[in-house]
């Protein structure tokens, strides 16, 4: 039996003995209490019953403690079994990992061997390839030299041919340029003759048009001079003293015929006064809308003679 269980049993036995002794030892009660509380004093049968009950409680307590100890031991045994199982699993895991590592190491060594063999083969192949490249390079060099020599000969031949073609082309070009210059000179001569003839013709036409235009302008000027003179004669107040007399006047007109200024240039006094008065009475005089005609009418000199 576990020492802790023994200690618990001894402790509970001690408690039971103490309770039993306490049941048989009572302090002396006062006399008053003997009179009034006589029925409350326990009898020997009741004391034995109390001790019996306490003993059962002690045994029950001991049984509970034993059960707890057993449960605790079962739990501890279970914990130890779990630890042992986990340790066994860990050991199996380590063994599995060790086998795996060993396998990987074997694979690594096999791979290294394979790599070394492959490298050796590659090195051998590179050596062969370098030799082949050297041969190919030499052959390529010889080929390039041959091609260069052939190209140089072809270039020289082409240069000579190009020089001949260029000389021939330049000769033909000079001939063509000479022909073109001659043709251009002839064309310019013909063009100059045509332009001269055209200019002469245009000059003649222009002179004819100018003459016609001048005649038209003169005709229009004469027409409007007559109209202006007729307007002034309409407004002219005459007297017998003016017979065979005249006055010269200057009239300036606006673009619409408005008289902007009139003045006497000399003559009979009565005729001049009557002429100036007649022009002012007219206010506006007939003018042409033709610019060339108006230019000759806007500042006009007239000789006024009274008509009888």
PDB file of C-alpha atoms in Angstrom:
ATOM      1  CA  UNK A   1       0.000   0.000   0.000  1.00  0.00           C
ATOM      2  CA  UNK A   2       1.171   3.503  -0.795  1.00  0.00           C
ATOM      3  CA  UNK A   3       2.605   5.480   2.121  1.00  0.00           C
ATOM      4  CA  UNK A   4       0.218   8.367   1.445  1.00  0.00           C
ATOM      5  CA  UNK A   5      -2.733   5.983   1.775  1.00  0.00           C
ATOM      6  CA  UNK A   6      -1.376   4.686   5.086  1.00  0.00           C
ATOM      7  CA  UNK A   7      -0.973   8.207   6.365  1.00  0.00           C
ATOM      8  CA  UNK A   8      -4.530   9.039   5.396  1.00  0.00           C
ATOM      9  CA  UNK A   9      -5.890   5.930   7.197  1.00  0.00           C
ATOM     10  CA  UNK A  10      -3.917   6.718  10.353  1.00  0.00           C
ATOM     11  CA  UNK A  11      -5.119  10.328  10.296  1.00  0.00           C
ATOM     12  CA  UNK A  12      -8.741   9.309   9.933  1.00  0.00           C
ATOM     13  CA  UNK A  13      -8.426   6.697  12.727  1.00  0.00           C
ATOM     14  CA  UNK A  14      -7.040   9.416  14.947  1.00  0.00           C
ATOM     15  CA  UNK A  15      -9.944  11.659  14.121  1.00  0.00           C
ATOM     16  CA  UNK A  16     -12.376   8.827  14.875  1.00  0.00           C
ATOM     17  CA  UNK A  17     -10.762   8.182  18.269  1.00  0.00           C
ATOM     18  CA  UNK A  18     -10.908  11.859  19.116  1.00  0.00           C
ATOM     19  CA  UNK A  19     -14.594  11.970  18.225  1.00  0.00           C
ATOM     20  CA  UNK A  20     -15.241   8.872  20.354  1.00  0.00           C
ATOM     21  CA  UNK A  21     -13.460  10.347  23.361  1.00  0.00           C
ATOM     22  CA  UNK A  22     -15.300  13.595  22.952  1.00  0.00           C
ATOM     23  CA  UNK A  23     -18.592  11.744  23.028  1.00  0.00           C
ATOM     24  CA  UNK A  24     -17.838  10.295  26.592  1.00  0.00           C
ATOM     25  CA  UNK A  25     -16.364  13.465  28.120  1.00  0.00           C
ATOM     26  CA  UNK A  26     -18.788  16.275  29.080  1.00  0.00           C
ATOM     27  CA  UNK A  27     -18.117  19.223  31.406  1.00  0.00           C
ATOM     28  CA  UNK A  28     -20.177  19.412  34.616  1.00  0.00           C
ATOM     29  CA  UNK A  29     -23.397  21.267  33.956  1.00  0.00           C
ATOM     30  CA  UNK A  30     -24.819  23.871  36.382  1.00  0.00           C
ATOM     31  CA  UNK A  31     -27.591  22.855  38.655  1.00  0.00           C
ATOM     32  CA  UNK A  32     -30.011  25.042  36.835  1.00  0.00           C
ATOM     33  CA  UNK A  33     -29.261  23.097  33.719  1.00  0.00           C
ATOM     34  CA  UNK A  34     -29.790  19.820  35.523  1.00  0.00           C
ATOM     35  CA  UNK A  35     -33.305  20.934  36.339  1.00  0.00           C
ATOM     36  CA  UNK A  36     -34.254  22.438  33.028  1.00  0.00           C
ATOM     37  CA  UNK A  37     -32.131  20.484  30.585  1.00  0.00           C
ATOM     38  CA  UNK A  38     -32.044  17.017  32.038  1.00  0.00           C
ATOM     39  CA  UNK A  39     -33.561  15.500  28.936  1.00  0.00           C
ATOM     40  CA  UNK A  40     -30.746  16.874  26.774  1.00  0.00           C
ATOM     41  CA  UNK A  41     -27.929  14.863  28.361  1.00  0.00           C
ATOM     42  CA  UNK A  42     -26.923  11.993  26.011  1.00  0.00           C
ATOM     43  CA  UNK A  43     -27.201   8.424  27.072  1.00  0.00           C
ATOM     44  CA  UNK A  44     -24.479   5.766  26.568  1.00  0.00           C
ATOM     45  CA  UNK A  45     -26.454   4.235  23.652  1.00  0.00           C
ATOM     46  CA  UNK A  46     -26.462   7.529  21.797  1.00  0.00           C
ATOM     47  CA  UNK A  47     -22.716   7.966  22.241  1.00  0.00           C
ATOM     48  CA  UNK A  48     -22.030   4.527  20.787  1.00  0.00           C
ATOM     49  CA  UNK A  49     -24.274   5.384  17.833  1.00  0.00           C
ATOM     50  CA  UNK A  50     -22.325   8.619  17.163  1.00  0.00           C
ATOM     51  CA  UNK A  51     -19.020   6.790  17.242  1.00  0.00           C
ATOM     52  CA  UNK A  52     -20.398   4.207  14.793  1.00  0.00           C
ATOM     53  CA  UNK A  53     -21.524   6.912  12.382  1.00  0.00           C
ATOM     54  CA  UNK A  54     -18.145   8.635  12.550  1.00  0.00           C
ATOM     55  CA  UNK A  55     -16.365   5.353  11.866  1.00  0.00           C
ATOM     56  CA  UNK A  56     -18.457   4.835   8.711  1.00  0.00           C
ATOM     57  CA  UNK A  57     -17.599   8.359   7.560  1.00  0.00           C
ATOM     58  CA  UNK A  58     -13.931   7.621   8.153  1.00  0.00           C
ATOM     59  CA  UNK A  59     -14.137   4.388   6.180  1.00  0.00           C
ATOM     60  CA  UNK A  60     -16.048   6.150   3.434  1.00  0.00           C
ATOM     61  CA  UNK A  61     -13.419   8.884   3.339  1.00  0.00           C
ATOM     62  CA  UNK A  62     -10.701   6.248   3.231  1.00  0.00           C
ATOM     63  CA  UNK A  63     -12.508   4.526   0.324  1.00  0.00           C
ATOM     64  CA  UNK A  64     -12.752   7.835  -1.518  1.00  0.00           C
ATOM     65  CA  UNK A  65      -9.083   8.529  -0.951  1.00  0.00           C
ATOM     66  CA  UNK A  66      -8.209   5.040  -2.166  1.00  0.00           C
ATOM     67  CA  UNK A  67     -10.367   5.571  -5.275  1.00  0.00           C
ATOM     68  CA  UNK A  68      -8.717   8.944  -5.971  1.00  0.00           C
ATOM     69  CA  UNK A  69      -5.316   7.365  -5.503  1.00  0.00           C
ATOM     70  CA  UNK A  70      -6.295   4.534  -7.833  1.00  0.00           C
ATOM     71  CA  UNK A  71      -7.641   7.001 -10.429  1.00  0.00           C
ATOM     72  CA  UNK A  72      -4.511   9.063 -10.095  1.00  0.00           C
ATOM     73  CA  UNK A  73      -2.372   5.940 -10.539  1.00  0.00           C
ATOM     74  CA  UNK A  74      -4.481   4.906 -13.585  1.00  0.00           C
ATOM     75  CA  UNK A  75      -4.074   8.390 -15.075  1.00  0.00           C
ATOM     76  CA  UNK A  76      -0.323   8.291 -14.401  1.00  0.00           C
ATOM     77  CA  UNK A  77      -0.096   4.813 -15.961  1.00  0.00           C
ATOM     78  CA  UNK A  78      -2.051   6.088 -18.965  1.00  0.00           C
ATOM     79  CA  UNK A  79       0.231   9.154 -19.238  1.00  0.00           C
ATOM     80  CA  UNK A  80       3.289   6.871 -19.071  1.00  0.00           C
ATOM     81  CA  UNK A  81       1.810   4.582 -21.746  1.00  0.00           C
ATOM     82  CA  UNK A  82       1.083   7.620 -23.930  1.00  0.00           C
ATOM     83  CA  UNK A  83       4.651   8.850 -23.464  1.00  0.00           C
ATOM     84  CA  UNK A  84       5.997   5.406 -24.286  1.00  0.00           C
ATOM     85  CA  UNK A  85       3.755   5.216 -27.393  1.00  0.00           C
ATOM     86  CA  UNK A  86       4.834   8.685 -28.510  1.00  0.00           C
ATOM     87  CA  UNK A  87       8.460   7.778 -27.904  1.00  0.00           C
ATOM     88  CA  UNK A  88       7.990   4.609 -29.950  1.00  0.00           C
ATOM     89  CA  UNK A  89       6.355   6.631 -32.739  1.00  0.00           C
ATOM     90  CA  UNK A  90       9.169   9.180 -32.616  1.00  0.00           C
ATOM     91  CA  UNK A  91      11.699   6.357 -32.767  1.00  0.00           C
ATOM     92  CA  UNK A  92       9.898   4.872 -35.764  1.00  0.00           C
ATOM     93  CA  UNK A  93       9.798   8.328 -37.369  1.00  0.00           C
ATOM     94  CA  UNK A  94      13.505   8.827 -36.774  1.00  0.00           C
ATOM     95  CA  UNK A  95      14.230   5.388 -38.192  1.00  0.00           C
ATOM     96  CA  UNK A  96      12.063   6.189 -41.243  1.00  0.00           C
ATOM     97  CA  UNK A  97      13.796   9.556 -41.691  1.00  0.00           C
ATOM     98  CA  UNK A  98      17.165   7.880 -41.276  1.00  0.00           C
ATOM     99  CA  UNK A  99      16.277   5.366 -43.990  1.00  0.00           C
ATOM    100  CA  UNK A 100      15.006   8.226 -46.185  1.00  0.00           C
ATOM    101  CA  UNK A 101      18.189  10.242 -45.601  1.00  0.00           C
ATOM    102  CA  UNK A 102      20.281   7.187 -46.382  1.00  0.00           C
ATOM    103  CA  UNK A 103      18.287   6.690 -49.576  1.00  0.00           C
ATOM    104  CA  UNK A 104      18.717  10.351 -50.514  1.00  0.00           C
ATOM    105  CA  UNK A 105      22.460  10.119 -49.824  1.00  0.00           C
ATOM    106  CA  UNK A 106      22.667   7.074 -52.071  1.00  0.00           C
ATOM    107  CA  UNK A 107      20.703   8.904 -54.749  1.00  0.00           C
ATOM    108  CA  UNK A 108      22.970  11.966 -54.335  1.00  0.00           C
ATOM    109  CA  UNK A 109      26.108   9.844 -54.747  1.00  0.00           C
ATOM    110  CA  UNK A 110      24.584   8.121 -57.781  1.00  0.00           C
ATOM    111  CA  UNK A 111      23.663  11.536 -59.189  1.00  0.00           C
ATOM    112  CA  UNK A 112      27.160  12.872 -58.543  1.00  0.00           C
ATOM    113  CA  UNK A 113      28.613   9.852 -60.299  1.00  0.00           C
ATOM    114  CA  UNK A 114      26.221  10.310 -63.191  1.00  0.00           C
ATOM    115  CA  UNK A 115      27.038  14.047 -63.318  1.00  0.00           C
ATOM    116  CA  UNK A 116      30.775  13.342 -63.259  1.00  0.00           C
ATOM    117  CA  UNK A 117      30.390  10.870 -66.105  1.00  0.00           C
ATOM    118  CA  UNK A 118      28.235  13.345 -68.038  1.00  0.00           C
ATOM    119  CA  UNK A 119      30.798  16.100 -67.447  1.00  0.00           C
ATOM    120  CA  UNK A 120      33.565  13.850 -68.672  1.00  0.00           C
ATOM    121  CA  UNK A 121      31.543  13.010 -71.774  1.00  0.00           C
ATOM    122  CA  UNK A 122      30.752  16.697 -72.252  1.00  0.00           C
ATOM    123  CA  UNK A 123      34.413  17.630 -71.866  1.00  0.00           C
ATOM    124  CA  UNK A 124      35.346  15.030 -74.442  1.00  0.00           C
ATOM    125  CA  UNK A 125      32.601  16.241 -76.748  1.00  0.00           C
ATOM    126  CA  UNK A 126      33.755  19.881 -76.292  1.00  0.00           C
ATOM    127  CA  UNK A 127      37.311  18.881 -77.196  1.00  0.00           C
ATOM    128  CA  UNK A 128      36.044  17.181 -80.355  1.00  0.00           C
ATOM    129  CA  UNK A 129      33.819  20.164 -81.094  1.00  0.00           C
ATOM    130  CA  UNK A 130      36.726  22.590 -80.657  1.00  0.00           C
ATOM    131  CA  UNK A 131      38.805  20.595 -83.123  1.00  0.00           C
ATOM    132  CA  UNK A 132      35.922  20.540 -85.580  1.00  0.00           C
ATOM    133  CA  UNK A 133      35.406  24.285 -85.087  1.00  0.00           C
ATOM    134  CA  UNK A 134      39.101  24.935 -85.685  1.00  0.00           C
ATOM    135  CA  UNK A 135      38.910  22.933 -88.921  1.00  0.00           C
ATOM    136  CA  UNK A 136      35.722  24.713 -89.947  1.00  0.00           C
ATOM    137  CA  UNK A 137      37.262  28.083 -89.075  1.00  0.00           C
ATOM    138  CA  UNK A 138      40.317  27.308 -91.192  1.00  0.00           C
ATOM    139  CA  UNK A 139      38.106  26.179 -94.065  1.00  0.00           C
ATOM    140  CA  UNK A 140      35.976  29.317 -93.653  1.00  0.00           C
ATOM    141  CA  UNK A 141      39.085  31.480 -93.667  1.00  0.00           C
ATOM    142  CA  UNK A 142      40.301  29.854 -96.876  1.00  0.00           C
ATOM    143  CA  UNK A 143      36.860  30.247 -98.378  1.00  0.00           C
ATOM    144  CA  UNK A 144      36.728  33.936 -97.393  1.00  0.00           C
ATOM    145  CA  UNK A 145      40.168  34.523 -98.854  1.00  0.00           C
ATOM    146  CA  UNK A 146      39.108  32.909-102.096  1.00  0.00           C
ATOM    147  CA  UNK A 147      35.863  34.895-102.121  1.00  0.00           C
ATOM    148  CA  UNK A 148      37.781  38.104-101.333  1.00  0.00           C
ATOM    149  CA  UNK A 149      40.158  37.471-104.235  1.00  0.00           C
ATOM    150  CA  UNK A 150      37.242  36.716-106.551  1.00  0.00           C
ATOM    151  CA  UNK A 151      35.366  39.794-105.273  1.00  0.00           C
ATOM    152  CA  UNK A 152      38.444  41.985-105.788  1.00  0.00           C
ATOM    153  CA  UNK A 153      38.762  40.751-109.369  1.00  0.00           C
ATOM    154  CA  UNK A 154      35.021  41.251-109.931  1.00  0.00           C
ATOM    155  CA  UNK A 155      35.175  44.716-108.366  1.00  0.00           C
ATOM    156  CA  UNK A 156      38.088  45.693-110.563  1.00  0.00           C
ATOM    157  CA  UNK A 157      36.267  44.442-113.635  1.00  0.00           C
ATOM    158  CA  UNK A 158      33.107  46.216-112.567  1.00  0.00           C
ATOM    159  CA  UNK A 159      35.047  49.426-111.883  1.00  0.00           C
ATOM    160  CA  UNK A 160      36.486  49.343-115.373  1.00  0.00           C
ATOM    161  CA  UNK A 161      33.057  48.636-116.851  1.00  0.00           C
ATOM    162  CA  UNK A 162      31.506  51.411-114.749  1.00  0.00           C
ATOM    163  CA  UNK A 163      34.231  53.816-115.907  1.00  0.00           C
ATOM    164  CA  UNK A 164      33.484  52.991-119.517  1.00  0.00           C
ATOM    165  CA  UNK A 165      29.735  53.289-118.949  1.00  0.00           C
ATOM    166  CA  UNK A 166      30.217  56.563-117.108  1.00  0.00           C
ATOM    167  CA  UNK A 167      32.382  57.994-119.919  1.00  0.00           C
ATOM    168  CA  UNK A 168      29.769  56.923-122.485  1.00  0.00           C
ATOM    169  CA  UNK A 169      26.963  58.311-120.355  1.00  0.00           C
ATOM    170  CA  UNK A 170      28.783  61.628-119.936  1.00  0.00           C
ATOM    171  CA  UNK A 171      29.358  61.845-123.672  1.00  0.00           C
ATOM    172  CA  UNK A 172      25.682  61.188-124.356  1.00  0.00           C
ATOM    173  CA  UNK A 173      24.760  63.623-121.611  1.00  0.00           C
ATOM    174  CA  UNK A 174      26.900  66.367-123.157  1.00  0.00           C
ATOM    175  CA  UNK A 175      25.312  65.716-126.516  1.00  0.00           C
ATOM    176  CA  UNK A 176      21.834  65.788-125.000  1.00  0.00           C
ATOM    177  CA  UNK A 177      22.648  68.959-123.050  1.00  0.00           C
ATOM    178  CA  UNK A 178      23.986  70.601-126.231  1.00  0.00           C
ATOM    179  CA  UNK A 179      20.788  69.623-128.069  1.00  0.00           C
ATOM    180  CA  UNK A 180      18.660  70.828-125.173  1.00  0.00           C
ATOM    181  CA  UNK A 181      20.547  74.149-125.008  1.00  0.00           C
ATOM    182  CA  UNK A 182      20.091  74.641-128.723  1.00  0.00           C
ATOM    183  CA  UNK A 183      16.400  73.706-128.456  1.00  0.00           C
ATOM    184  CA  UNK A 184      15.981  75.972-125.430  1.00  0.00           C
ATOM    185  CA  UNK A 185      17.661  78.849-127.228  1.00  0.00           C
ATOM    186  CA  UNK A 186      15.378  78.347-130.216  1.00  0.00           C
ATOM    187  CA  UNK A 187      12.341  78.062-127.968  1.00  0.00           C
ATOM    188  CA  UNK A 188      13.281  81.257-126.116  1.00  0.00           C
ATOM    189  CA  UNK A 189      13.874  83.054-129.437  1.00  0.00           C
ATOM    190  CA  UNK A 190      10.487  81.931-130.689  1.00  0.00           C
ATOM    191  CA  UNK A 191       8.891  82.833-127.372  1.00  0.00           C
ATOM    192  CA  UNK A 192      10.566  86.262-127.412  1.00  0.00           C
ATOM    193  CA  UNK A 193       9.296  86.881-130.944  1.00  0.00           C
ATOM    194  CA  UNK A 194       5.798  85.754-129.937  1.00  0.00           C
ATOM    195  CA  UNK A 195       5.881  87.919-126.830  1.00  0.00           C
ATOM    196  CA  UNK A 196       7.096  90.916-128.837  1.00  0.00           C
ATOM    197  CA  UNK A 197       4.359  90.416-131.385  1.00  0.00           C
ATOM    198  CA  UNK A 198       1.843  89.965-128.586  1.00  0.00           C
ATOM    199  CA  UNK A 199       3.057  93.100-126.820  1.00  0.00           C
ATOM    200  CA  UNK A 200       2.848  95.070-130.049  1.00  0.00           C
ATOM    201  CA  UNK A 201      -0.624  93.745-130.660  1.00  0.00           C
ATOM    202  CA  UNK A 202      -1.665  94.497-127.089  1.00  0.00           C
ATOM    203  CA  UNK A 203      -0.174  97.993-127.353  1.00  0.00           C
ATOM    204  CA  UNK A 204      -2.125  98.605-130.534  1.00  0.00           C
ATOM    205  CA  UNK A 205      -5.318  97.269-128.936  1.00  0.00           C
ATOM    206  CA  UNK A 206      -4.685  99.314-125.820  1.00  0.00           C
ATOM    207  CA  UNK A 207      -4.070 102.445-127.845  1.00  0.00           C
ATOM    208  CA  UNK A 208      -7.243 101.794-129.792  1.00  0.00           C
ATOM    209  CA  UNK A 209      -9.214 101.179-126.605  1.00  0.00           C
ATOM    210  CA  UNK A 210      -7.662 104.238-124.978  1.00  0.00           C
ATOM    211  CA  UNK A 211      -8.555 106.370-127.986  1.00  0.00           C
ATOM    212  CA  UNK A 212     -12.086 105.049-127.980  1.00  0.00           C
ATOM    213  CA  UNK A 213     -12.295 105.540-124.224  1.00  0.00           C
ATOM    214  CA  UNK A 214     -10.896 109.049-124.506  1.00  0.00           C
ATOM    215  CA  UNK A 215     -13.395 109.846-127.177  1.00  0.00           C
ATOM    216  CA  UNK A 216     -16.156 108.452-124.945  1.00  0.00           C
ATOM    217  CA  UNK A 217     -14.920 110.490-121.972  1.00  0.00           C
ATOM    218  CA  UNK A 218     -14.612 113.654-124.070  1.00  0.00           C
ATOM    219  CA  UNK A 219     -18.059 113.057-125.464  1.00  0.00           C
ATOM    220  CA  UNK A 220     -19.464 112.500-121.961  1.00  0.00           C
ATOM    221  CA  UNK A 221     -17.633 115.545-120.606  1.00  0.00           C
ATOM    222  CA  UNK A 222     -18.992 117.668-123.424  1.00  0.00           C
ATOM    223  CA  UNK A 223     -22.446 116.238-122.756  1.00  0.00           C
ATOM    224  CA  UNK A 224     -22.388 117.079-119.047  1.00  0.00           C
ATOM    225  CA  UNK A 225     -20.769 120.488-119.707  1.00  0.00           C
ATOM    226  CA  UNK A 226     -23.737 121.224-121.936  1.00  0.00           C
ATOM    227  CA  UNK A 227     -26.167 119.951-119.241  1.00  0.00           C
ATOM    228  CA  UNK A 228     -24.469 122.056-116.565  1.00  0.00           C
ATOM    229  CA  UNK A 229     -24.505 125.098-118.866  1.00  0.00           C
ATOM    230  CA  UNK A 230     -28.220 124.519-119.621  1.00  0.00           C
ATOM    231  CA  UNK A 231     -29.020 124.324-115.863  1.00  0.00           C
ATOM    232  CA  UNK A 232     -27.155 127.598-115.247  1.00  0.00           C
ATOM    233  CA  UNK A 233     -28.909 129.301-118.211  1.00  0.00           C
ATOM    234  CA  UNK A 234     -32.280 128.236-116.748  1.00  0.00           C
ATOM    235  CA  UNK A 235     -31.494 130.051-113.492  1.00  0.00           C
ATOM    236  CA  UNK A 236     -29.705 133.025-115.130  1.00  0.00           C
ATOM    237  CA  UNK A 237     -31.570 136.353-114.782  1.00  0.00           C
ATOM    238  CA  UNK A 238     -30.640 138.501-117.821  1.00  0.00           C
ATOM    239  CA  UNK A 239     -30.869 142.192-118.627  1.00  0.00           C
ATOM    240  CA  UNK A 240     -30.478 144.167-121.893  1.00  0.00           C
ATOM    241  CA  UNK A 241     -27.288 145.622-120.490  1.00  0.00           C
ATOM    242  CA  UNK A 242     -25.767 142.094-120.576  1.00  0.00           C
ATOM    243  CA  UNK A 243     -26.226 141.746-124.341  1.00  0.00           C
ATOM    244  CA  UNK A 244     -22.984 140.669-126.022  1.00  0.00           C
ATOM    245  CA  UNK A 245     -21.313 140.371-122.540  1.00  0.00           C
ATOM    246  CA  UNK A 246     -19.870 137.312-120.787  1.00  0.00           C
ATOM    247  CA  UNK A 247     -18.271 136.044-117.552  1.00  0.00           C
ATOM    248  CA  UNK A 248     -15.838 133.200-116.890  1.00  0.00           C
ATOM    249  CA  UNK A 249     -16.538 131.188-113.675  1.00  0.00           C
ATOM    250  CA  UNK A 250     -14.897 128.227-111.831  1.00  0.00           C
ATOM    251  CA  UNK A 251     -17.190 125.616-110.272  1.00  0.00           C
ATOM    252  CA  UNK A 252     -16.168 122.767-107.922  1.00  0.00           C
ATOM    253  CA  UNK A 253     -18.581 119.862-107.503  1.00  0.00           C
ATOM    254  CA  UNK A 254     -19.006 116.924-105.146  1.00  0.00           C
ATOM    255  CA  UNK A 255     -19.406 113.339-106.374  1.00  0.00           C
ATOM    256  CA  UNK A 256     -23.214 113.771-106.399  1.00  0.00           C
ATOM    257  CA  UNK A 257     -23.106 117.122-108.256  1.00  0.00           C
ATOM    258  CA  UNK A 258     -23.356 119.284-105.147  1.00  0.00           C
ATOM    259  CA  UNK A 259     -21.819 122.721-105.720  1.00  0.00           C
ATOM    260  CA  UNK A 260     -19.070 123.059-103.107  1.00  0.00           C
ATOM    261  CA  UNK A 261     -17.550 126.288-104.487  1.00  0.00           C
ATOM    262  CA  UNK A 262     -18.159 128.841-107.267  1.00  0.00           C
ATOM    263  CA  UNK A 263     -16.088 131.948-108.066  1.00  0.00           C
ATOM    264  CA  UNK A 264     -15.658 134.473-110.850  1.00  0.00           C
ATOM    265  CA  UNK A 265     -12.566 134.321-113.057  1.00  0.00           C
ATOM    266  CA  UNK A 266     -13.321 137.666-114.767  1.00  0.00           C
ATOM    267  CA  UNK A 267     -15.814 139.303-117.143  1.00  0.00           C
ATOM    268  CA  UNK A 268     -18.762 141.664-117.140  1.00  0.00           C
ATOM    269  CA  UNK A 269     -19.754 142.519-113.615  1.00  0.00           C
ATOM    270  CA  UNK A 270     -23.494 142.155-114.154  1.00  0.00           C
ATOM    271  CA  UNK A 271     -23.061 138.887-116.034  1.00  0.00           C
ATOM    272  CA  UNK A 272     -20.701 137.527-113.343  1.00  0.00           C
ATOM    273  CA  UNK A 273     -23.114 138.414-110.539  1.00  0.00           C
ATOM    274  CA  UNK A 274     -26.010 136.806-112.406  1.00  0.00           C
ATOM    275  CA  UNK A 275     -23.900 133.692-113.225  1.00  0.00           C
ATOM    276  CA  UNK A 276     -22.755 133.182-109.588  1.00  0.00           C
ATOM    277  CA  UNK A 277     -26.354 133.636-108.404  1.00  0.00           C
ATOM    278  CA  UNK A 278     -27.650 131.138-110.985  1.00  0.00           C
ATOM    279  CA  UNK A 279     -25.072 128.483-109.910  1.00  0.00           C
ATOM    280  CA  UNK A 280     -25.917 128.911-106.235  1.00  0.00           C
ATOM    281  CA  UNK A 281     -29.643 128.659-107.024  1.00  0.00           C
ATOM    282  CA  UNK A 282     -29.039 125.356-108.842  1.00  0.00           C
ATOM    283  CA  UNK A 283     -27.372 123.906-105.700  1.00  0.00           C
ATOM    284  CA  UNK A 284     -26.608 120.600-107.527  1.00  0.00           C
ATOM    285  CA  UNK A 285     -25.537 120.218-111.125  1.00  0.00           C
ATOM    286  CA  UNK A 286     -25.611 117.157-113.438  1.00  0.00           C
ATOM    287  CA  UNK A 287     -22.500 114.913-113.101  1.00  0.00           C
ATOM    288  CA  UNK A 288     -21.583 111.491-114.524  1.00  0.00           C
ATOM    289  CA  UNK A 289     -21.135 108.385-112.375  1.00  0.00           C
ATOM    290  CA  UNK A 290     -18.215 107.478-114.626  1.00  0.00           C
ATOM    291  CA  UNK A 291     -15.078 108.166-112.591  1.00  0.00           C
ATOM    292  CA  UNK A 292     -12.991 109.342-115.568  1.00  0.00           C
ATOM    293  CA  UNK A 293     -15.737 111.703-116.678  1.00  0.00           C
ATOM    294  CA  UNK A 294     -16.312 113.020-113.141  1.00  0.00           C
ATOM    295  CA  UNK A 295     -12.585 113.712-112.720  1.00  0.00           C
ATOM    296  CA  UNK A 296     -12.842 116.257-115.574  1.00  0.00           C
ATOM    297  CA  UNK A 297     -16.088 117.779-114.216  1.00  0.00           C
ATOM    298  CA  UNK A 298     -15.369 118.162-110.504  1.00  0.00           C
ATOM    299  CA  UNK A 299     -13.276 121.319-111.108  1.00  0.00           C
ATOM    300  CA  UNK A 300     -14.636 123.006-114.254  1.00  0.00           C
ATOM    301  CA  UNK A 301     -14.292 126.456-115.840  1.00  0.00           C
ATOM    302  CA  UNK A 302     -17.265 127.797-117.887  1.00  0.00           C
ATOM    303  CA  UNK A 303     -17.887 130.913-119.926  1.00  0.00           C
ATOM    304  CA  UNK A 304     -21.388 132.229-119.330  1.00  0.00           C
ATOM    305  CA  UNK A 305     -23.044 134.259-122.094  1.00  0.00           C
ATOM    306  CA  UNK A 306     -26.648 135.491-121.595  1.00  0.00           C
ATOM    307  CA  UNK A 307     -28.982 134.231-124.345  1.00  0.00           C
ATOM    308  CA  UNK A 308     -31.552 136.713-125.730  1.00  0.00           C
TER     309      UNK A 308
END
